């Protein structure tokens, strides 16, 4: 992106397009020319903003509760709104970003053979008692009884449910394996002290995958395959991560790794060796261990936010629920299992925590709710004659750059100055902001183009804008 902007700066002149723009059929900001899609107008968006710090504090209670950047910013610009402790309304911008993230996750999971399912949030206590996790999970489980006095929990995870599902298929063959079954659903956990907004809540979205293999070797290959898909996911999002050895906790199994985003506000303490590739969650190491167990070099401590977790389960669950398949000899064998989680809402919040400034949200490029924000002149200003230019540019982008259909937002709040709207756009983190300022009235016309993620600004004509935006990747 930087190279393209630099190339545009180096051009001695840009091809004039003012005649094309002035030749467009006049139309208001609110209506498109016949046959074109309806314009997306900022004034129509449901987005309650709280741009003053005291308003945010009144929503979340004590000032000490706002202890991380992502929580404060997401509340300020109207990405989330508190419903109850640990629970938030996800507002339109956040839902768009989350849907994009889920599409990227689907691409990566299906690229390795994942099949998407959807299991009930209500999980029977009988399943959890079979694995002893009804008691082991303690107060973290949100429990309830129905009118028939039958006990359930709102699932924080689905090992029991998916293993019982696979076990119900009595005629499985080794030829059908592996199964990589995954879902993206709401999860629930009765956190004793919810905090950090979407980073630690009682209700959240998670991608959880459960794999069933015919042998230990095959299960370990699947484990490496899924970890590779996680690496690909975070690389595509442009998020720095570290894979660390981790404790198996209440889920169990014999091997576990976490995918962590290094950031100071992270709750996990990580030990990383600068001299080799060793890294681990500090809870897996002895209190007195100061050197790397691999190369004996000194360990460096840092903090991180856990955004993914992988487990090799072996036959822990398949043996309890009798999830078997017919092996190559026709004999029944227990399936070897793994489970793999990604915190969907947590990835969104953690990305904002890692990438944003103290005052302005910055998104991974693929996840920005809208890629482009157009800012026409203020009503009654000298530049008001360029208003139609921005309307026609909106329609032209939709036609000339098909992947950006539905990705271009027009800030029609023309009672506000360009400066005030640019400030709002900067806070919301649109990757590209295009302004019709003084130079839009020149012959040829030039538009002010801001690349928010790099902080660069360049003047381009309509053709230049289209060429620049044609490089944008969307999902």
GROMACS .gro file of C-alpha atoms in nm:
model
  475
    1UNK     CA    1   0.000   0.000   0.000
    2UNK     CA    2   0.277   0.240   0.091
    3UNK     CA    3   0.446   0.173  -0.241
    4UNK     CA    4   0.132   0.258  -0.434
    5UNK     CA    5   0.085   0.585  -0.248
    6UNK     CA    6   0.450   0.672  -0.310
    7UNK     CA    7   0.409   0.599  -0.680
    8UNK     CA    8   0.112   0.833  -0.698
    9UNK     CA    9   0.313   1.106  -0.528
   10UNK     CA   10   0.591   1.064  -0.784
   11UNK     CA   11   0.363   1.126  -1.081
   12UNK     CA   12   0.421   1.476  -1.227
   13UNK     CA   13   0.055   1.509  -1.317
   14UNK     CA   14  -0.257   1.300  -1.281
   15UNK     CA   15  -0.507   1.243  -1.559
   16UNK     CA   16  -0.788   1.494  -1.537
   17UNK     CA   17  -1.132   1.357  -1.466
   18UNK     CA   18  -1.331   1.667  -1.380
   19UNK     CA   19  -1.518   1.658  -1.710
   20UNK     CA   20  -1.634   1.302  -1.638
   21UNK     CA   21  -1.745   1.401  -1.289
   22UNK     CA   22  -1.925   1.716  -1.401
   23UNK     CA   23  -2.100   1.517  -1.670
   24UNK     CA   24  -2.269   1.286  -1.419
   25UNK     CA   25  -2.644   1.307  -1.373
   26UNK     CA   26  -2.702   1.523  -1.058
   27UNK     CA   27  -2.827   1.329  -0.760
   28UNK     CA   28  -2.843   1.397  -0.389
   29UNK     CA   29  -2.626   1.220  -0.135
   30UNK     CA   30  -2.928   1.021  -0.023
   31UNK     CA   31  -3.029   0.870  -0.356
   32UNK     CA   32  -2.840   0.693  -0.628
   33UNK     CA   33  -2.892   0.704  -0.998
   34UNK     CA   34  -3.153   0.453  -1.124
   35UNK     CA   35  -3.029   0.095  -1.129
   36UNK     CA   36  -2.753   0.152  -0.874
   37UNK     CA   37  -2.740   0.012  -0.523
   38UNK     CA   38  -2.858   0.226  -0.237
   39UNK     CA   39  -2.588   0.438  -0.080
   40UNK     CA   40  -2.475   0.359   0.271
   41UNK     CA   41  -2.518   0.676   0.476
   42UNK     CA   42  -2.352   0.731   0.810
   43UNK     CA   43  -2.650   0.929   0.941
   44UNK     CA   44  -2.865   0.615   0.912
   45UNK     CA   45  -2.629   0.395   1.115
   46UNK     CA   46  -2.731   0.281   1.463
   47UNK     CA   47  -2.415   0.375   1.645
   48UNK     CA   48  -2.454   0.547   1.983
   49UNK     CA   49  -2.126   0.729   2.036
   50UNK     CA   50  -1.992   0.834   2.376
   51UNK     CA   51  -1.698   1.048   2.283
   52UNK     CA   52  -1.664   1.199   2.630
   53UNK     CA   53  -1.479   0.996   2.891
   54UNK     CA   54  -1.737   1.064   3.166
   55UNK     CA   55  -2.015   0.913   2.953
   56UNK     CA   56  -1.819   0.591   2.915
   57UNK     CA   57  -1.752   0.574   3.288
   58UNK     CA   58  -2.119   0.619   3.371
   59UNK     CA   59  -2.200   0.316   3.158
   60UNK     CA   60  -1.945   0.082   3.309
   61UNK     CA   61  -1.955   0.201   3.670
   62UNK     CA   62  -1.627   0.264   3.851
   63UNK     CA   63  -1.336   0.423   3.664
   64UNK     CA   64  -1.118   0.130   3.769
   65UNK     CA   65  -1.331  -0.099   3.551
   66UNK     CA   66  -1.200   0.069   3.235
   67UNK     CA   67  -0.853  -0.078   3.255
   68UNK     CA   68  -0.779  -0.152   2.891
   69UNK     CA   69  -0.769   0.047   2.571
   70UNK     CA   70  -0.995  -0.178   2.363
   71UNK     CA   71  -1.279  -0.163   2.616
   72UNK     CA   72  -1.266   0.217   2.638
   73UNK     CA   73  -1.244   0.272   2.262
   74UNK     CA   74  -1.516   0.022   2.175
   75UNK     CA   75  -1.752   0.191   2.420
   76UNK     CA   76  -1.663   0.541   2.303
   77UNK     CA   77  -1.726   0.490   1.932
   78UNK     CA   78  -2.034   0.272   1.970
   79UNK     CA   79  -1.901  -0.073   1.885
   80UNK     CA   80  -2.045  -0.231   2.201
   81UNK     CA   81  -2.293  -0.131   2.470
   82UNK     CA   82  -2.308  -0.288   2.818
   83UNK     CA   83  -2.613  -0.503   2.893
   84UNK     CA   84  -2.517  -0.657   3.228
   85UNK     CA   85  -2.185  -0.745   3.395
   86UNK     CA   86  -1.980  -0.941   3.144
   87UNK     CA   87  -2.245  -0.915   2.869
   88UNK     CA   88  -2.253  -0.666   2.583
   89UNK     CA   89  -2.473  -0.569   2.293
   90UNK     CA   90  -2.265  -0.608   1.977
   91UNK     CA   91  -2.361  -0.313   1.759
   92UNK     CA   92  -2.365  -0.302   1.375
   93UNK     CA   93  -1.999  -0.216   1.314
   94UNK     CA   94  -1.885  -0.495   1.547
   95UNK     CA   95  -2.123  -0.747   1.393
   96UNK     CA   96  -1.986  -0.666   1.046
   97UNK     CA   97  -1.629  -0.710   1.169
   98UNK     CA   98  -1.718  -1.035   1.343
   99UNK     CA   99  -1.892  -1.174   1.034
  100UNK     CA  100  -1.577  -1.101   0.834
  101UNK     CA  101  -1.363  -1.274   1.094
  102UNK     CA  102  -1.591  -1.578   1.085
  103UNK     CA  103  -1.556  -1.588   0.705
  104UNK     CA  104  -1.176  -1.592   0.737
  105UNK     CA  105  -1.202  -1.865   1.002
  106UNK     CA  106  -1.434  -2.067   0.777
  107UNK     CA  107  -1.185  -2.039   0.491
  108UNK     CA  108  -0.897  -2.163   0.705
  109UNK     CA  109  -1.093  -2.445   0.872
  110UNK     CA  110  -1.248  -2.569   0.549
  111UNK     CA  111  -0.911  -2.555   0.373
  112UNK     CA  112  -0.793  -2.836   0.604
  113UNK     CA  113  -1.114  -3.039   0.573
  114UNK     CA  114  -1.326  -2.886   0.848
  115UNK     CA  115  -1.702  -2.944   0.837
  116UNK     CA  116  -1.925  -2.686   1.004
  117UNK     CA  117  -2.194  -2.796   1.249
  118UNK     CA  118  -2.409  -2.622   1.508
  119UNK     CA  119  -2.472  -2.782   1.846
  120UNK     CA  120  -2.722  -2.671   2.111
  121UNK     CA  121  -2.609  -2.421   2.373
  122UNK     CA  122  -2.813  -2.615   2.629
  123UNK     CA  123  -2.616  -2.919   2.737
  124UNK     CA  124  -2.755  -3.195   2.955
  125UNK     CA  125  -2.606  -3.242   3.301
  126UNK     CA  126  -2.596  -3.617   3.231
  127UNK     CA  127  -2.327  -3.567   2.966
  128UNK     CA  128  -2.116  -3.354   3.198
  129UNK     CA  129  -2.155  -3.592   3.491
  130UNK     CA  130  -2.031  -3.876   3.270
  131UNK     CA  131  -1.694  -3.700   3.241
  132UNK     CA  132  -1.705  -3.569   3.601
  133UNK     CA  133  -1.683  -3.214   3.469
  134UNK     CA  134  -2.021  -3.118   3.617
  135UNK     CA  135  -1.842  -3.106   3.952
  136UNK     CA  136  -1.491  -3.028   3.824
  137UNK     CA  137  -1.597  -2.705   3.649
  138UNK     CA  138  -1.751  -2.577   3.972
  139UNK     CA  139  -1.912  -2.234   3.966
  140UNK     CA  140  -1.787  -2.153   3.614
  141UNK     CA  141  -2.080  -2.348   3.468
  142UNK     CA  142  -2.401  -2.152   3.420
  143UNK     CA  143  -2.657  -2.408   3.536
  144UNK     CA  144  -3.036  -2.421   3.511
  145UNK     CA  145  -3.333  -2.654   3.555
  146UNK     CA  146  -3.628  -2.688   3.322
  147UNK     CA  147  -3.993  -2.729   3.427
  148UNK     CA  148  -3.938  -3.105   3.454
  149UNK     CA  149  -3.658  -3.046   3.704
  150UNK     CA  150  -3.397  -3.168   3.455
  151UNK     CA  151  -3.055  -3.003   3.488
  152UNK     CA  152  -2.865  -2.832   3.209
  153UNK     CA  153  -2.576  -2.596   3.161
  154UNK     CA  154  -2.513  -2.327   2.902
  155UNK     CA  155  -2.212  -2.476   2.734
  156UNK     CA  156  -1.871  -2.312   2.770
  157UNK     CA  157  -1.737  -2.588   2.543
  158UNK     CA  158  -1.877  -2.897   2.369
  159UNK     CA  159  -1.644  -3.198   2.413
  160UNK     CA  160  -1.919  -3.408   2.574
  161UNK     CA  161  -2.186  -3.315   2.323
  162UNK     CA  162  -1.979  -3.372   2.009
  163UNK     CA  163  -1.833  -3.702   2.133
  164UNK     CA  164  -2.182  -3.831   2.215
  165UNK     CA  165  -2.291  -3.720   1.867
  166UNK     CA  166  -2.012  -3.911   1.694
  167UNK     CA  167  -2.065  -4.212   1.923
  168UNK     CA  168  -2.429  -4.228   1.810
  169UNK     CA  169  -2.308  -4.317   1.459
  170UNK     CA  170  -2.262  -4.691   1.503
  171UNK     CA  171  -2.124  -4.780   1.159
  172UNK     CA  172  -1.818  -4.558   1.128
  173UNK     CA  173  -1.519  -4.691   0.934
  174UNK     CA  174  -1.155  -4.588   0.946
  175UNK     CA  175  -1.198  -4.494   0.579
  176UNK     CA  176  -1.426  -4.205   0.684
  177UNK     CA  177  -1.176  -4.055   0.927
  178UNK     CA  178  -1.054  -3.801   1.011
  179UNK     CA  179  -1.359  -3.594   1.101
  180UNK     CA  180  -1.289  -3.226   1.169
  181UNK     CA  181  -1.616  -3.087   1.306
  182UNK     CA  182  -1.636  -2.724   1.410
  183UNK     CA  183  -1.885  -2.455   1.499
  184UNK     CA  184  -1.893  -2.082   1.572
  185UNK     CA  185  -2.143  -2.020   1.850
  186UNK     CA  186  -2.212  -1.831   2.170
  187UNK     CA  187  -2.044  -1.970   2.478
  188UNK     CA  188  -2.114  -1.899   2.843
  189UNK     CA  189  -1.896  -1.891   3.152
  190UNK     CA  190  -1.990  -1.759   3.497
  191UNK     CA  191  -1.686  -1.538   3.539
  192UNK     CA  192  -1.642  -1.428   3.902
  193UNK     CA  193  -1.517  -1.085   3.791
  194UNK     CA  194  -1.583  -0.999   3.426
  195UNK     CA  195  -1.352  -0.726   3.300
  196UNK     CA  196  -1.170  -0.583   3.000
  197UNK     CA  197  -1.487  -0.565   2.789
  198UNK     CA  198  -1.496  -0.844   2.530
  199UNK     CA  199  -1.164  -0.986   2.653
  200UNK     CA  200  -1.319  -1.151   2.958
  201UNK     CA  201  -1.697  -1.179   2.963
  202UNK     CA  202  -1.972  -1.415   3.064
  203UNK     CA  203  -2.108  -1.452   2.712
  204UNK     CA  204  -1.884  -1.465   2.406
  205UNK     CA  205  -1.842  -1.616   2.062
  206UNK     CA  206  -1.597  -1.898   2.005
  207UNK     CA  207  -1.490  -2.124   1.722
  208UNK     CA  208  -1.448  -2.476   1.862
  209UNK     CA  209  -1.330  -2.766   1.647
  210UNK     CA  210  -1.328  -3.133   1.749
  211UNK     CA  211  -1.130  -3.389   1.554
  212UNK     CA  212  -1.160  -3.768   1.538
  213UNK     CA  213  -0.873  -3.976   1.401
  214UNK     CA  214  -0.800  -4.344   1.355
  215UNK     CA  215  -0.459  -4.351   1.528
  216UNK     CA  216  -0.229  -4.155   1.754
  217UNK     CA  217  -0.003  -4.071   1.462
  218UNK     CA  218  -0.292  -3.947   1.250
  219UNK     CA  219  -0.426  -3.739   1.542
  220UNK     CA  220  -0.088  -3.574   1.589
  221UNK     CA  221  -0.077  -3.492   1.218
  222UNK     CA  222  -0.421  -3.334   1.247
  223UNK     CA  223  -0.299  -3.140   1.552
  224UNK     CA  224  -0.013  -2.994   1.345
  225UNK     CA  225  -0.251  -2.925   1.058
  226UNK     CA  226  -0.488  -2.720   1.274
  227UNK     CA  227  -0.200  -2.531   1.437
  228UNK     CA  228  -0.079  -2.446   1.087
  229UNK     CA  229  -0.426  -2.313   1.001
  230UNK     CA  230  -0.415  -2.094   1.312
  231UNK     CA  231  -0.079  -1.955   1.204
  232UNK     CA  232  -0.221  -1.880   0.861
  233UNK     CA  233  -0.523  -1.708   1.017
  234UNK     CA  234  -0.322  -1.472   1.236
  235UNK     CA  235  -0.075  -1.401   0.957
  236UNK     CA  236  -0.362  -1.305   0.725
  237UNK     CA  237  -0.496  -1.073   0.994
  238UNK     CA  238  -0.153  -0.916   1.042
  239UNK     CA  239  -0.154  -0.993   1.415
  240UNK     CA  240   0.175  -1.076   1.591
  241UNK     CA  241   0.137  -1.398   1.789
  242UNK     CA  242   0.337  -1.653   1.979
  243UNK     CA  243   0.250  -2.021   2.022
  244UNK     CA  244   0.328  -2.134   2.377
  245UNK     CA  245   0.316  -2.460   2.569
  246UNK     CA  246   0.015  -2.460   2.799
  247UNK     CA  247  -0.164  -2.649   3.073
  248UNK     CA  248  -0.447  -2.885   2.973
  249UNK     CA  249  -0.667  -2.755   3.257
  250UNK     CA  250  -1.021  -2.887   3.299
  251UNK     CA  251  -1.046  -2.996   2.934
  252UNK     CA  252  -0.774  -3.256   2.979
  253UNK     CA  253  -0.556  -3.448   2.737
  254UNK     CA  254  -0.181  -3.491   2.712
  255UNK     CA  255  -0.069  -3.190   2.507
  256UNK     CA  256  -0.181  -2.829   2.483
  257UNK     CA  257  -0.071  -2.503   2.322
  258UNK     CA  258  -0.200  -2.147   2.341
  259UNK     CA  259  -0.184  -1.882   2.071
  260UNK     CA  260  -0.111  -1.553   2.246
  261UNK     CA  261  -0.103  -1.192   2.128
  262UNK     CA  262   0.178  -1.022   2.325
  263UNK     CA  263   0.043  -0.708   2.494
  264UNK     CA  264   0.099  -0.548   2.833
  265UNK     CA  265  -0.265  -0.571   2.942
  266UNK     CA  266  -0.265  -0.949   2.890
  267UNK     CA  267  -0.354  -1.162   3.190
  268UNK     CA  268  -0.122  -1.451   3.099
  269UNK     CA  269   0.246  -1.449   3.193
  270UNK     CA  270   0.461  -1.597   2.919
  271UNK     CA  271   0.817  -1.724   2.923
  272UNK     CA  272   1.002  -1.681   2.594
  273UNK     CA  273   1.358  -1.780   2.513
  274UNK     CA  274   1.534  -1.531   2.280
  275UNK     CA  275   1.792  -1.793   2.189
  276UNK     CA  276   1.561  -2.065   2.057
  277UNK     CA  277   1.195  -2.118   1.970
  278UNK     CA  278   1.087  -2.226   2.318
  279UNK     CA  279   0.792  -2.046   2.473
  280UNK     CA  280   0.550  -2.145   2.745
  281UNK     CA  281   0.280  -2.015   2.973
  282UNK     CA  282   0.449  -1.952   3.308
  283UNK     CA  283   0.191  -2.171   3.483
  284UNK     CA  284   0.350  -2.477   3.315
  285UNK     CA  285   0.695  -2.401   3.458
  286UNK     CA  286   0.822  -2.438   3.811
  287UNK     CA  287   0.847  -2.122   4.018
  288UNK     CA  288   1.223  -2.162   4.045
  289UNK     CA  289   1.284  -2.229   3.675
  290UNK     CA  290   1.479  -1.935   3.533
  291UNK     CA  291   1.646  -2.099   3.232
  292UNK     CA  292   1.506  -2.243   2.911
  293UNK     CA  293   1.462  -2.623   2.939
  294UNK     CA  294   1.570  -2.663   2.574
  295UNK     CA  295   1.889  -2.454   2.541
  296UNK     CA  296   1.946  -2.353   2.907
  297UNK     CA  297   1.948  -1.987   2.804
  298UNK     CA  298   1.777  -1.719   3.015
  299UNK     CA  299   1.399  -1.682   2.981
  300UNK     CA  300   1.232  -1.348   2.913
  301UNK     CA  301   0.893  -1.284   3.071
  302UNK     CA  302   0.617  -1.105   2.882
  303UNK     CA  303   0.239  -1.086   2.892
  304UNK     CA  304  -0.020  -1.195   2.641
  305UNK     CA  305  -0.388  -1.233   2.557
  306UNK     CA  306  -0.489  -1.590   2.481
  307UNK     CA  307  -0.682  -1.595   2.152
  308UNK     CA  308  -0.652  -1.963   2.062
  309UNK     CA  309  -0.603  -2.294   2.243
  310UNK     CA  310  -0.535  -2.643   2.110
  311UNK     CA  311  -0.556  -2.977   2.295
  312UNK     CA  312  -0.460  -3.332   2.208
  313UNK     CA  313  -0.721  -3.534   2.397
  314UNK     CA  314  -0.634  -3.890   2.302
  315UNK     CA  315  -0.920  -4.119   2.410
  316UNK     CA  316  -1.021  -3.924   2.722
  317UNK     CA  317  -1.372  -3.857   2.591
  318UNK     CA  318  -1.413  -4.128   2.327
  319UNK     CA  319  -1.358  -4.397   2.591
  320UNK     CA  320  -1.634  -4.254   2.814
  321UNK     CA  321  -1.893  -4.219   2.537
  322UNK     CA  322  -1.776  -4.522   2.340
  323UNK     CA  323  -1.696  -4.329   2.021
  324UNK     CA  324  -1.560  -4.613   1.811
  325UNK     CA  325  -1.493  -4.696   1.449
  326UNK     CA  326  -1.414  -5.016   1.259
  327UNK     CA  327  -1.037  -5.030   1.200
  328UNK     CA  328  -0.856  -5.179   0.900
  329UNK     CA  329  -0.905  -5.527   1.051
  330UNK     CA  330  -1.275  -5.472   1.106
  331UNK     CA  331  -1.230  -5.448   1.482
  332UNK     CA  332  -1.381  -5.165   1.693
  333UNK     CA  333  -1.127  -4.901   1.798
  334UNK     CA  334  -1.159  -4.583   2.002
  335UNK     CA  335  -1.127  -4.258   1.810
  336UNK     CA  336  -0.827  -4.037   1.893
  337UNK     CA  337  -0.949  -3.684   1.957
  338UNK     CA  338  -0.834  -3.324   1.963
  339UNK     CA  339  -1.012  -2.998   2.035
  340UNK     CA  340  -0.922  -2.651   1.914
  341UNK     CA  341  -1.066  -2.317   2.021
  342UNK     CA  342  -1.051  -1.963   1.886
  343UNK     CA  343  -1.203  -1.676   2.080
  344UNK     CA  344  -1.390  -1.487   1.806
  345UNK     CA  345  -1.504  -1.182   2.005
  346UNK     CA  346  -1.177  -1.193   2.197
  347UNK     CA  347  -0.975  -1.178   1.873
  348UNK     CA  348  -1.168  -0.865   1.773
  349UNK     CA  349  -1.102  -0.692   2.104
  350UNK     CA  350  -0.741  -0.813   2.125
  351UNK     CA  351  -0.670  -0.690   1.771
  352UNK     CA  352  -0.799  -0.346   1.869
  353UNK     CA  353  -0.588  -0.360   2.185
  354UNK     CA  354  -0.273  -0.444   1.988
  355UNK     CA  355  -0.315  -0.228   1.677
  356UNK     CA  356  -0.491   0.087   1.800
  357UNK     CA  357  -0.352   0.412   1.932
  358UNK     CA  358  -0.474   0.549   2.265
  359UNK     CA  359  -0.740   0.757   2.087
  360UNK     CA  360  -0.817   0.583   1.759
  361UNK     CA  361  -0.921   0.231   1.661
  362UNK     CA  362  -0.715   0.046   1.404
  363UNK     CA  363  -0.844  -0.278   1.251
  364UNK     CA  364  -0.679  -0.567   1.076
  365UNK     CA  365  -0.739  -0.474   0.712
  366UNK     CA  366  -0.961  -0.775   0.643
  367UNK     CA  367  -1.186  -0.705   0.942
  368UNK     CA  368  -1.258  -0.332   0.909
  369UNK     CA  369  -1.638  -0.295   0.920
  370UNK     CA  370  -1.621  -0.061   0.619
  371UNK     CA  371  -1.317  -0.014   0.401
  372UNK     CA  372  -1.386   0.339   0.275
  373UNK     CA  373  -1.545   0.652   0.423
  374UNK     CA  374  -1.633   0.940   0.189
  375UNK     CA  375  -1.655   1.290   0.339
  376UNK     CA  376  -1.829   1.551   0.121
  377UNK     CA  377  -1.800   1.925   0.190
  378UNK     CA  378  -1.987   2.103   0.468
  379UNK     CA  379  -2.326   2.239   0.373
  380UNK     CA  380  -2.300   2.608   0.291
  381UNK     CA  381  -1.921   2.604   0.252
  382UNK     CA  382  -1.726   2.728  -0.051
  383UNK     CA  383  -1.655   2.365  -0.146
  384UNK     CA  384  -2.026   2.270  -0.146
  385UNK     CA  385  -2.021   2.255  -0.527
  386UNK     CA  386  -1.815   1.934  -0.496
  387UNK     CA  387  -2.094   1.753  -0.312
  388UNK     CA  388  -2.221   1.584  -0.628
  389UNK     CA  389  -1.864   1.477  -0.704
  390UNK     CA  390  -1.862   1.261  -0.389
  391UNK     CA  391  -2.200   1.109  -0.469
  392UNK     CA  392  -2.090   1.011  -0.816
  393UNK     CA  393  -1.758   0.881  -0.679
  394UNK     CA  394  -1.950   0.653  -0.441
  395UNK     CA  395  -2.143   0.504  -0.734
  396UNK     CA  396  -1.834   0.479  -0.954
  397UNK     CA  397  -1.638   0.287  -0.688
  398UNK     CA  398  -1.927   0.042  -0.654
  399UNK     CA  399  -1.920  -0.023  -1.028
  400UNK     CA  400  -1.545  -0.014  -1.094
  401UNK     CA  401  -1.432  -0.202  -0.780
  402UNK     CA  402  -1.687  -0.485  -0.736
  403UNK     CA  403  -1.526  -0.626  -0.421
  404UNK     CA  404  -1.602  -0.298  -0.242
  405UNK     CA  405  -1.977  -0.312  -0.293
  406UNK     CA  406  -2.127  -0.258   0.051
  407UNK     CA  407  -1.789  -0.143   0.184
  408UNK     CA  408  -1.813   0.231   0.107
  409UNK     CA  409  -1.981   0.457   0.361
  410UNK     CA  410  -2.085   0.815   0.284
  411UNK     CA  411  -2.066   1.055   0.579
  412UNK     CA  412  -2.367   1.269   0.491
  413UNK     CA  413  -2.362   1.469   0.815
  414UNK     CA  414  -2.286   1.783   0.616
  415UNK     CA  415  -2.391   2.011   0.902
  416UNK     CA  416  -2.053   1.917   1.053
  417UNK     CA  417  -1.719   2.048   0.932
  418UNK     CA  418  -1.488   1.823   0.734
  419UNK     CA  419  -1.245   1.840   1.029
  420UNK     CA  420  -1.499   1.707   1.278
  421UNK     CA  421  -1.601   1.424   1.049
  422UNK     CA  422  -1.238   1.338   0.974
  423UNK     CA  423  -1.179   1.318   1.349
  424UNK     CA  424  -1.470   1.074   1.385
  425UNK     CA  425  -1.347   0.868   1.088
  426UNK     CA  426  -1.001   0.854   1.243
  427UNK     CA  427  -1.147   0.726   1.570
  428UNK     CA  428  -1.348   0.455   1.392
  429UNK     CA  429  -1.047   0.342   1.189
  430UNK     CA  430  -1.177   0.317   0.832
  431UNK     CA  431  -0.874   0.205   0.632
  432UNK     CA  432  -0.938   0.475   0.367
  433UNK     CA  433  -1.095   0.818   0.412
  434UNK     CA  434  -1.159   1.027   0.100
  435UNK     CA  435  -1.236   1.399   0.136
  436UNK     CA  436  -1.373   1.653  -0.111
  437UNK     CA  437  -1.185   1.961   0.005
  438UNK     CA  438  -1.061   2.276  -0.167
  439UNK     CA  439  -0.875   2.091  -0.440
  440UNK     CA  440  -1.194   1.915  -0.548
  441UNK     CA  441  -1.292   2.246  -0.715
  442UNK     CA  442  -0.973   2.266  -0.920
  443UNK     CA  443  -0.953   2.173  -1.285
  444UNK     CA  444  -0.856   1.891  -1.283
  445UNK     CA  445  -1.020   1.785  -0.956
  446UNK     CA  446  -0.822   1.618  -0.680
  447UNK     CA  447  -0.950   1.434  -0.375
  448UNK     CA  448  -0.772   1.408  -0.043
  449UNK     CA  449  -0.710   1.038   0.035
  450UNK     CA  450  -0.603   0.925   0.380
  451UNK     CA  451  -0.462   0.577   0.444
  452UNK     CA  452  -0.542   0.543   0.812
  453UNK     CA  453  -0.324   0.241   0.885
  454UNK     CA  454  -0.008   0.414   0.763
  455UNK     CA  455  -0.100   0.775   0.839
  456UNK     CA  456  -0.026   0.876   0.479
  457UNK     CA  457  -0.221   1.132   0.277
  458UNK     CA  458  -0.215   1.179  -0.100
  459UNK     CA  459  -0.418   1.380  -0.355
  460UNK     CA  460  -0.568   1.167  -0.632
  461UNK     CA  461  -0.815   1.211  -0.914
  462UNK     CA  462  -1.107   0.971  -0.958
  463UNK     CA  463  -0.907   0.728  -1.168
  464UNK     CA  464  -0.629   0.730  -0.910
  465UNK     CA  465  -0.876   0.661  -0.631
  466UNK     CA  466  -1.017   0.363  -0.820
  467UNK     CA  467  -0.671   0.221  -0.892
  468UNK     CA  468  -0.573   0.257  -0.528
  469UNK     CA  469  -0.892   0.094  -0.399
  470UNK     CA  470  -0.871  -0.191  -0.651
  471UNK     CA  471  -0.580  -0.328  -0.445
  472UNK     CA  472  -0.793  -0.363  -0.130
  473UNK     CA  473  -0.858  -0.720  -0.017
  474UNK     CA  474  -1.193  -0.810   0.138
  475UNK     CA  475  -1.353  -1.133   0.254
   0.00000   0.00000   0.00000
